[in-house]
C-alpha cells in the first residue's frame, strides 16, 4: 500500500532496496497474520465472537500483505489487482480495529450484551466502506506503474483522492480507537480502585492487560505516521523524494499485519490453546523444555477480548 506511491524520483538501486524491504516485511506480516487465522480455524475454543473479530482483522492483514507481495507491473491485470486489493484490505484492517474497540466500549462502559447481534452490521460497515473508498480512489488516478509498483499517483488530483480515501479514514480510526480505549481503561481503573477498597478480588482486573490496551492505537500510528508524512511531503514537493523517509514509510506500513497479530492475536487464550496441544502431543522426554503446564493453566486470565472479566459484572 505505502509502496504504491513512492517510486517517482528514486533511482533503480533505491527501488530495488525498497522492493526487498516491502517483500520481506510483508512476508513477516503474512506469516504472523496467517498464524492467527490458522489458530482460529484449528482451535474450537477460540471461536467466540470477540476473537472472531480478531480473526477477520488477521484475515484482512494477511490478504493485504499477500497482494503487496504479488503485484507484477509487467502485467496489467496483476498490477491492477495489487493496487485495488491492497487498498481494499488495508482499509478493512484498520476498520476491524474500530469494531474491536467498539465491542470493548459497548461491553465495558455501556454494559450492553448485544454485541453479537451487531456482527452483520460490522461486516456491512467494514467491507462496504472498504469497497466504497477503493472505488472512489480510482477517480482522478493516472494508472501507471513505475519500477516495481502499481497504480502510482502521478497527478495532484490522484494524490488528493488517495489521501482522502485512505489516510483520512485511517486517522479517524486512530482517534476513535484512542478515545474509546481511554474510556474503557479509565472505567476499569475506577472499578479496580473500588474493588481494592472493598477487598473484593472478584472485581479486580489485570492491570498489565489494561495498560496493553492503551498501546493498541499506537500500532496504527507507528505503522502509518511515516507514510502520512511522506504523502504530505510528496504533495507539497512532488518531484523530490526523501529516501530515508520512504524507507521508513514502506517498512513500517508493511509490518502492520505482524504488529496486529502480536498485539491482538497472541493473547493468553491463544497461548494456552497452543500449550495444551503441545502438552498433549509433545514426547515425554522433551516435556522439560515446555513451560510448567500447571502454571500456565492456573495463571490469572488476562483481560483479553476472548474472556473479559467484566462479564462477571453483568
PDB file of N, CA and C in Angstrom, residues 182-264:
ATOM      1  N   UNK A 182      -9.308   4.893  25.929  1.00  0.00           N
ATOM      2  CA  UNK A 182      -9.142   5.765  27.088  1.00  0.00           C
ATOM      3  C   UNK A 182     -10.337   5.630  28.022  1.00  0.00           C
ATOM      4  N   UNK A 183     -11.541   5.618  27.465  1.00  0.00           N
ATOM      5  CA  UNK A 183     -12.740   5.488  28.287  1.00  0.00           C
ATOM      6  C   UNK A 183     -12.815   4.116  28.952  1.00  0.00           C
ATOM      7  N   UNK A 184     -12.472   3.058  28.194  1.00  0.00           N
ATOM      8  CA  UNK A 184     -12.515   1.706  28.753  1.00  0.00           C
ATOM      9  C   UNK A 184     -11.523   1.564  29.897  1.00  0.00           C
ATOM     10  N   UNK A 185     -10.289   2.010  29.679  1.00  0.00           N
ATOM     11  CA  UNK A 185      -9.256   1.874  30.705  1.00  0.00           C
ATOM     12  C   UNK A 185      -9.605   2.711  31.932  1.00  0.00           C
ATOM     13  N   UNK A 186     -10.119   3.916  31.714  1.00  0.00           N
ATOM     14  CA  UNK A 186     -10.477   4.769  32.850  1.00  0.00           C
ATOM     15  C   UNK A 186     -11.570   4.125  33.692  1.00  0.00           C
ATOM     16  N   UNK A 187     -12.562   3.543  33.052  1.00  0.00           N
ATOM     17  CA  UNK A 187     -13.645   2.924  33.814  1.00  0.00           C
ATOM     18  C   UNK A 187     -13.154   1.714  34.597  1.00  0.00           C
ATOM     19  N   UNK A 188     -12.309   0.881  33.954  1.00  0.00           N
ATOM     20  CA  UNK A 188     -11.814  -0.305  34.651  1.00  0.00           C
ATOM     21  C   UNK A 188     -10.840   0.070  35.760  1.00  0.00           C
ATOM     22  N   UNK A 189     -10.086   1.142  35.579  1.00  0.00           N
ATOM     23  CA  UNK A 189      -9.223   1.619  36.663  1.00  0.00           C
ATOM     24  C   UNK A 189     -10.056   2.050  37.859  1.00  0.00           C
ATOM     25  N   UNK A 190     -11.145   2.765  37.577  1.00  0.00           N
ATOM     26  CA  UNK A 190     -12.031   3.188  38.663  1.00  0.00           C
ATOM     27  C   UNK A 190     -12.651   1.976  39.355  1.00  0.00           C
ATOM     28  N   UNK A 191     -13.082   0.982  38.565  1.00  0.00           N
ATOM     29  CA  UNK A 191     -13.669  -0.225  39.144  1.00  0.00           C
ATOM     30  C   UNK A 191     -12.661  -0.977  39.989  1.00  0.00           C
ATOM     31  N   UNK A 192     -11.408  -0.991  39.560  1.00  0.00           N
ATOM     32  CA  UNK A 192     -10.369  -1.683  40.309  1.00  0.00           C
ATOM     33  C   UNK A 192     -10.091  -0.989  41.629  1.00  0.00           C
ATOM     34  N   UNK A 193     -10.049   0.346  41.605  1.00  0.00           N
ATOM     35  CA  UNK A 193      -9.805   1.069  42.857  1.00  0.00           C
ATOM     36  C   UNK A 193     -10.927   0.827  43.859  1.00  0.00           C
ATOM     37  N   UNK A 194     -12.160   0.792  43.358  1.00  0.00           N
ATOM     38  CA  UNK A 194     -13.286   0.497  44.246  1.00  0.00           C
ATOM     39  C   UNK A 194     -13.178  -0.914  44.799  1.00  0.00           C
ATOM     40  N   UNK A 195     -12.800  -1.866  43.925  1.00  0.00           N
ATOM     41  CA  UNK A 195     -12.688  -3.262  44.353  1.00  0.00           C
ATOM     42  C   UNK A 195     -11.585  -3.431  45.384  1.00  0.00           C
ATOM     43  N   UNK A 196     -10.465  -2.721  45.201  1.00  0.00           N
ATOM     44  CA  UNK A 196      -9.372  -2.797  46.169  1.00  0.00           C
ATOM     45  C   UNK A 196      -9.831  -2.255  47.509  1.00  0.00           C
ATOM     46  N   UNK A 197     -10.577  -1.153  47.467  1.00  0.00           N
ATOM     47  CA  UNK A 197     -11.072  -0.583  48.715  1.00  0.00           C
ATOM     48  C   UNK A 197     -12.035  -1.503  49.431  1.00  0.00           C
ATOM     49  N   UNK A 198     -12.778  -2.298  48.657  1.00  0.00           N
ATOM     50  CA  UNK A 198     -13.739  -3.234  49.241  1.00  0.00           C
ATOM     51  C   UNK A 198     -13.121  -4.603  49.481  1.00  0.00           C
ATOM     52  N   UNK A 199     -11.842  -4.760  49.097  1.00  0.00           N
ATOM     53  CA  UNK A 199     -11.152  -6.057  49.202  1.00  0.00           C
ATOM     54  C   UNK A 199     -11.909  -7.137  48.452  1.00  0.00           C
ATOM     55  N   UNK A 200     -12.473  -6.764  47.332  1.00  0.00           N
ATOM     56  CA  UNK A 200     -13.260  -7.695  46.519  1.00  0.00           C
ATOM     57  C   UNK A 200     -12.426  -8.110  45.317  1.00  0.00           C
ATOM     58  N   UNK A 201     -11.777  -9.252  45.398  1.00  0.00           N
ATOM     59  CA  UNK A 201     -10.899  -9.719  44.341  1.00  0.00           C
ATOM     60  C   UNK A 201     -11.666 -10.099  43.081  1.00  0.00           C
ATOM     61  N   UNK A 202     -12.932 -10.381  43.208  1.00  0.00           N
ATOM     62  CA  UNK A 202     -13.723 -10.787  42.033  1.00  0.00           C
ATOM     63  C   UNK A 202     -13.851  -9.655  41.031  1.00  0.00           C
ATOM     64  N   UNK A 203     -13.656  -8.414  41.508  1.00  0.00           N
ATOM     65  CA  UNK A 203     -13.825  -7.273  40.618  1.00  0.00           C
ATOM     66  C   UNK A 203     -12.497  -6.574  40.328  1.00  0.00           C
ATOM     67  N   UNK A 204     -11.389  -7.248  40.619  1.00  0.00           N
ATOM     68  CA  UNK A 204     -10.097  -6.680  40.314  1.00  0.00           C
ATOM     69  C   UNK A 204      -9.636  -7.172  38.943  1.00  0.00           C
ATOM     70  N   UNK A 205      -8.965  -6.315  38.222  1.00  0.00           N
ATOM     71  CA  UNK A 205      -8.611  -6.597  36.839  1.00  0.00           C
ATOM     72  C   UNK A 205      -7.102  -6.656  36.680  1.00  0.00           C
ATOM     73  N   UNK A 206      -6.688  -7.316  35.647  1.00  0.00           N
ATOM     74  CA  UNK A 206      -5.269  -7.440  35.327  1.00  0.00           C
ATOM     75  C   UNK A 206      -4.778  -6.108  34.756  1.00  0.00           C
ATOM     76  N   UNK A 207      -4.049  -5.343  35.559  1.00  0.00           N
ATOM     77  CA  UNK A 207      -3.627  -4.012  35.136  1.00  0.00           C
ATOM     78  C   UNK A 207      -2.633  -4.084  33.989  1.00  0.00           C
ATOM     79  N   UNK A 208      -1.868  -5.160  33.928  1.00  0.00           N
ATOM     80  CA  UNK A 208      -0.932  -5.308  32.808  1.00  0.00           C
ATOM     81  C   UNK A 208      -1.681  -5.383  31.490  1.00  0.00           C
ATOM     82  N   UNK A 209      -2.794  -6.119  31.490  1.00  0.00           N
ATOM     83  CA  UNK A 209      -3.600  -6.221  30.271  1.00  0.00           C
ATOM     84  C   UNK A 209      -4.266  -4.882  29.941  1.00  0.00           C
ATOM     85  N   UNK A 210      -4.733  -4.181  30.973  1.00  0.00           N
ATOM     86  CA  UNK A 210      -5.358  -2.889  30.735  1.00  0.00           C
ATOM     87  C   UNK A 210      -4.370  -1.909  30.118  1.00  0.00           C
ATOM     88  N   UNK A 211      -3.153  -1.887  30.645  1.00  0.00           N
ATOM     89  CA  UNK A 211      -2.149  -0.989  30.092  1.00  0.00           C
ATOM     90  C   UNK A 211      -1.824  -1.350  28.643  1.00  0.00           C
ATOM     91  N   UNK A 212      -1.856  -2.640  28.315  1.00  0.00           N
ATOM     92  CA  UNK A 212      -1.572  -3.062  26.954  1.00  0.00           C
ATOM     93  C   UNK A 212      -2.649  -2.565  25.987  1.00  0.00           C
ATOM     94  N   UNK A 213      -3.882  -2.500  26.449  1.00  0.00           N
ATOM     95  CA  UNK A 213      -4.935  -1.951  25.588  1.00  0.00           C
ATOM     96  C   UNK A 213      -4.603  -0.533  25.153  1.00  0.00           C
ATOM     97  N   UNK A 214      -3.965   0.214  26.037  1.00  0.00           N
ATOM     98  CA  UNK A 214      -3.614   1.587  25.698  1.00  0.00           C
ATOM     99  C   UNK A 214      -2.631   1.692  24.558  1.00  0.00           C
ATOM    100  N   UNK A 215      -1.888   0.612  24.292  1.00  0.00           N
ATOM    101  CA  UNK A 215      -0.909   0.638  23.208  1.00  0.00           C
ATOM    102  C   UNK A 215      -1.520   0.254  21.851  1.00  0.00           C
ATOM    103  N   UNK A 216      -2.730  -0.274  21.833  1.00  0.00           N
ATOM    104  CA  UNK A 216      -3.317  -0.713  20.568  1.00  0.00           C
ATOM    105  C   UNK A 216      -3.397   0.406  19.528  1.00  0.00           C
ATOM    106  N   UNK A 217      -3.876   1.607  19.901  1.00  0.00           N
ATOM    107  CA  UNK A 217      -3.910   2.680  18.883  1.00  0.00           C
ATOM    108  C   UNK A 217      -2.519   3.052  18.377  1.00  0.00           C
ATOM    109  N   UNK A 218      -1.481   2.806  19.191  1.00  0.00           N
ATOM    110  CA  UNK A 218      -0.125   3.160  18.769  1.00  0.00           C
ATOM    111  C   UNK A 218       0.354   2.284  17.616  1.00  0.00           C
ATOM    112  N   UNK A 219      -0.270   1.110  17.428  1.00  0.00           N
ATOM    113  CA  UNK A 219       0.120   0.243  16.315  1.00  0.00           C
ATOM    114  C   UNK A 219      -0.168   0.944  14.989  1.00  0.00           C
ATOM    115  N   UNK A 220      -1.359   1.495  14.868  1.00  0.00           N
ATOM    116  CA  UNK A 220      -1.702   2.210  13.635  1.00  0.00           C
ATOM    117  C   UNK A 220      -0.855   3.471  13.474  1.00  0.00           C
ATOM    118  N   UNK A 221      -0.610   4.169  14.573  1.00  0.00           N
ATOM    119  CA  UNK A 221       0.212   5.376  14.488  1.00  0.00           C
ATOM    120  C   UNK A 221       1.623   5.022  14.033  1.00  0.00           C
ATOM    121  N   UNK A 222       2.206   3.988  14.665  1.00  0.00           N
ATOM    122  CA  UNK A 222       3.557   3.586  14.298  1.00  0.00           C
ATOM    123  C   UNK A 222       3.649   3.058  12.877  1.00  0.00           C
ATOM    124  N   UNK A 223       2.574   2.412  12.408  1.00  0.00           N
ATOM    125  CA  UNK A 223       2.596   1.833  11.066  1.00  0.00           C
ATOM    126  C   UNK A 223       2.423   2.871   9.971  1.00  0.00           C
ATOM    127  N   UNK A 224       1.702   3.958  10.263  1.00  0.00           N
ATOM    128  CA  UNK A 224       1.337   4.878   9.184  1.00  0.00           C
ATOM    129  C   UNK A 224       1.773   6.317   9.397  1.00  0.00           C
ATOM    130  N   UNK A 225       2.454   6.637  10.479  1.00  0.00           N
ATOM    131  CA  UNK A 225       2.904   8.019  10.701  1.00  0.00           C
ATOM    132  C   UNK A 225       3.881   8.461   9.612  1.00  0.00           C
ATOM    133  N   UNK A 226       4.873   7.608   9.314  1.00  0.00           N
ATOM    134  CA  UNK A 226       5.848   7.967   8.286  1.00  0.00           C
ATOM    135  C   UNK A 226       5.192   8.028   6.904  1.00  0.00           C
ATOM    136  N   UNK A 227       4.223   7.141   6.667  1.00  0.00           N
ATOM    137  CA  UNK A 227       3.512   7.170   5.396  1.00  0.00           C
ATOM    138  C   UNK A 227       2.726   8.455   5.223  1.00  0.00           C
ATOM    139  N   UNK A 228       2.078   8.909   6.306  1.00  0.00           N
ATOM    140  CA  UNK A 228       1.318  10.158   6.239  1.00  0.00           C
ATOM    141  C   UNK A 228       2.240  11.341   5.962  1.00  0.00           C
ATOM    142  N   UNK A 229       3.360  11.389   6.670  1.00  0.00           N
ATOM    143  CA  UNK A 229       4.326  12.472   6.452  1.00  0.00           C
ATOM    144  C   UNK A 229       4.850  12.422   5.021  1.00  0.00           C
ATOM    145  N   UNK A 230       5.116  11.224   4.535  1.00  0.00           N
ATOM    146  CA  UNK A 230       5.636  11.070   3.177  1.00  0.00           C
ATOM    147  C   UNK A 230       4.618  11.521   2.132  1.00  0.00           C
ATOM    148  N   UNK A 231       3.329  11.213   2.362  1.00  0.00           N
ATOM    149  CA  UNK A 231       2.296  11.647   1.422  1.00  0.00           C
ATOM    150  C   UNK A 231       2.184  13.168   1.398  1.00  0.00           C
ATOM    151  N   UNK A 232       2.221  13.771   2.576  1.00  0.00           N
ATOM    152  CA  UNK A 232       2.118  15.236   2.649  1.00  0.00           C
ATOM    153  C   UNK A 232       3.314  15.885   1.965  1.00  0.00           C
ATOM    154  N   UNK A 233       4.511  15.347   2.230  1.00  0.00           N
ATOM    155  CA  UNK A 233       5.716  15.889   1.593  1.00  0.00           C
ATOM    156  C   UNK A 233       5.657  15.718   0.075  1.00  0.00           C
ATOM    157  N   UNK A 234       5.173  14.569  -0.376  1.00  0.00           N
ATOM    158  CA  UNK A 234       5.089  14.308  -1.808  1.00  0.00           C
ATOM    159  C   UNK A 234       4.078  15.228  -2.482  1.00  0.00           C
ATOM    160  N   UNK A 235       3.028  15.592  -1.746  1.00  0.00           N
ATOM    161  CA  UNK A 235       2.025  16.504  -2.309  1.00  0.00           C
ATOM    162  C   UNK A 235       2.589  17.915  -2.437  1.00  0.00           C
ATOM    163  N   UNK A 236       3.394  18.319  -1.439  1.00  0.00           N
ATOM    164  CA  UNK A 236       3.967  19.669  -1.451  1.00  0.00           C
ATOM    165  C   UNK A 236       5.129  19.769  -2.438  1.00  0.00           C
ATOM    166  N   UNK A 237       6.004  18.742  -2.423  1.00  0.00           N
ATOM    167  CA  UNK A 237       7.165  18.723  -3.321  1.00  0.00           C
ATOM    168  C   UNK A 237       7.145  17.431  -4.131  1.00  0.00           C
ATOM    169  N   UNK A 238       6.327  17.369  -5.158  1.00  0.00           N
ATOM    170  CA  UNK A 238       6.129  16.107  -5.888  1.00  0.00           C
ATOM    171  C   UNK A 238       7.363  15.581  -6.601  1.00  0.00           C
ATOM    172  N   UNK A 239       8.324  16.406  -6.898  1.00  0.00           N
ATOM    173  CA  UNK A 239       9.495  15.929  -7.633  1.00  0.00           C
ATOM    174  C   UNK A 239      10.674  15.569  -6.767  1.00  0.00           C
ATOM    175  N   UNK A 240      10.490  15.604  -5.457  1.00  0.00           N
ATOM    176  CA  UNK A 240      11.618  15.362  -4.552  1.00  0.00           C
ATOM    177  C   UNK A 240      11.257  14.285  -3.542  1.00  0.00           C
ATOM    178  N   UNK A 241      11.824  13.096  -3.706  1.00  0.00           N
ATOM    179  CA  UNK A 241      11.603  12.003  -2.777  1.00  0.00           C
ATOM    180  C   UNK A 241      12.748  11.947  -1.768  1.00  0.00           C
ATOM    181  N   UNK A 242      12.416  11.698  -0.509  1.00  0.00           N
ATOM    182  CA  UNK A 242      13.414  11.520   0.541  1.00  0.00           C
ATOM    183  C   UNK A 242      13.540  10.024   0.807  1.00  0.00           C
ATOM    184  N   UNK A 243      14.703   9.457   0.515  1.00  0.00           N
ATOM    185  CA  UNK A 243      14.835   8.003   0.569  1.00  0.00           C
ATOM    186  C   UNK A 243      14.617   7.465   1.978  1.00  0.00           C
ATOM    187  N   UNK A 244      15.230   8.081   2.992  1.00  0.00           N
ATOM    188  CA  UNK A 244      15.105   7.534   4.353  1.00  0.00           C
ATOM    189  C   UNK A 244      13.662   7.585   4.843  1.00  0.00           C
ATOM    190  N   UNK A 245      12.918   8.643   4.443  1.00  0.00           N
ATOM    191  CA  UNK A 245      11.512   8.733   4.830  1.00  0.00           C
ATOM    192  C   UNK A 245      10.696   7.673   4.105  1.00  0.00           C
ATOM    193  N   UNK A 246      10.997   7.469   2.838  1.00  0.00           N
ATOM    194  CA  UNK A 246      10.322   6.435   2.069  1.00  0.00           C
ATOM    195  C   UNK A 246      10.638   5.052   2.622  1.00  0.00           C
ATOM    196  N   UNK A 247      11.874   4.844   3.033  1.00  0.00           N
ATOM    197  CA  UNK A 247      12.287   3.563   3.619  1.00  0.00           C
ATOM    198  C   UNK A 247      11.459   3.262   4.873  1.00  0.00           C
ATOM    199  N   UNK A 248      11.331   4.253   5.759  1.00  0.00           N
ATOM    200  CA  UNK A 248      10.546   4.065   6.981  1.00  0.00           C
ATOM    201  C   UNK A 248       9.060   3.904   6.659  1.00  0.00           C
ATOM    202  N   UNK A 249       8.587   4.630   5.655  1.00  0.00           N
ATOM    203  CA  UNK A 249       7.197   4.529   5.215  1.00  0.00           C
ATOM    204  C   UNK A 249       6.872   3.103   4.786  1.00  0.00           C
ATOM    205  N   UNK A 250       7.667   2.574   3.870  1.00  0.00           N
ATOM    206  CA  UNK A 250       7.419   1.234   3.333  1.00  0.00           C
ATOM    207  C   UNK A 250       7.564   0.165   4.418  1.00  0.00           C
ATOM    208  N   UNK A 251       8.631   0.270   5.220  1.00  0.00           N
ATOM    209  CA  UNK A 251       8.907  -0.757   6.218  1.00  0.00           C
ATOM    210  C   UNK A 251       7.851  -0.841   7.303  1.00  0.00           C
ATOM    211  N   UNK A 252       7.482   0.298   7.890  1.00  0.00           N
ATOM    212  CA  UNK A 252       6.511   0.272   8.987  1.00  0.00           C
ATOM    213  C   UNK A 252       5.112  -0.098   8.507  1.00  0.00           C
ATOM    214  N   UNK A 253       4.724   0.386   7.323  1.00  0.00           N
ATOM    215  CA  UNK A 253       3.395   0.050   6.803  1.00  0.00           C
ATOM    216  C   UNK A 253       3.281  -1.445   6.510  1.00  0.00           C
ATOM    217  N   UNK A 254       4.324  -2.028   5.948  1.00  0.00           N
ATOM    218  CA  UNK A 254       4.284  -3.447   5.605  1.00  0.00           C
ATOM    219  C   UNK A 254       4.276  -4.336   6.843  1.00  0.00           C
ATOM    220  N   UNK A 255       4.733  -3.807   7.983  1.00  0.00           N
ATOM    221  CA  UNK A 255       4.783  -4.603   9.220  1.00  0.00           C
ATOM    222  C   UNK A 255       3.499  -4.500  10.042  1.00  0.00           C
ATOM    223  N   UNK A 256       2.510  -3.758   9.569  1.00  0.00           N
ATOM    224  CA  UNK A 256       1.284  -3.587  10.343  1.00  0.00           C
ATOM    225  C   UNK A 256       0.632  -4.923  10.687  1.00  0.00           C
ATOM    226  N   UNK A 257       0.587  -5.841   9.742  1.00  0.00           N
ATOM    227  CA  UNK A 257      -0.031  -7.142   9.992  1.00  0.00           C
ATOM    228  C   UNK A 257       0.681  -7.915  11.083  1.00  0.00           C
ATOM    229  N   UNK A 258       2.013  -7.839  11.115  1.00  0.00           N
ATOM    230  CA  UNK A 258       2.777  -8.517  12.167  1.00  0.00           C
ATOM    231  C   UNK A 258       2.487  -7.888  13.520  1.00  0.00           C
ATOM    232  N   UNK A 259       2.466  -6.554  13.583  1.00  0.00           N
ATOM    233  CA  UNK A 259       2.172  -5.870  14.844  1.00  0.00           C
ATOM    234  C   UNK A 259       0.782  -6.242  15.352  1.00  0.00           C
ATOM    235  N   UNK A 260      -0.204  -6.244  14.458  1.00  0.00           N
ATOM    236  CA  UNK A 260      -1.568  -6.588  14.866  1.00  0.00           C
ATOM    237  C   UNK A 260      -1.673  -8.024  15.357  1.00  0.00           C
ATOM    238  N   UNK A 261      -0.990  -8.946  14.670  1.00  0.00           N
ATOM    239  CA  UNK A 261      -1.075 -10.358  15.064  1.00  0.00           C
ATOM    240  C   UNK A 261      -0.482 -10.583  16.450  1.00  0.00           C
ATOM    241  N   UNK A 262       0.562  -9.837  16.788  1.00  0.00           N
ATOM    242  CA  UNK A 262       1.179  -9.977  18.113  1.00  0.00           C
ATOM    243  C   UNK A 262       0.297  -9.336  19.182  1.00  0.00           C
ATOM    244  N   UNK A 263      -0.177  -8.123  18.922  1.00  0.00           N
ATOM    245  CA  UNK A 263      -0.928  -7.378  19.934  1.00  0.00           C
ATOM    246  C   UNK A 263      -2.331  -7.935  20.153  1.00  0.00           C
ATOM    247  N   UNK A 264      -3.050  -8.175  19.066  1.00  0.00           N
ATOM    248  CA  UNK A 264      -4.435  -8.623  19.178  1.00  0.00           C
ATOM    249  C   UNK A 264      -4.561 -10.143  19.263  1.00  0.00           C
TER     250      UNK A 264
END
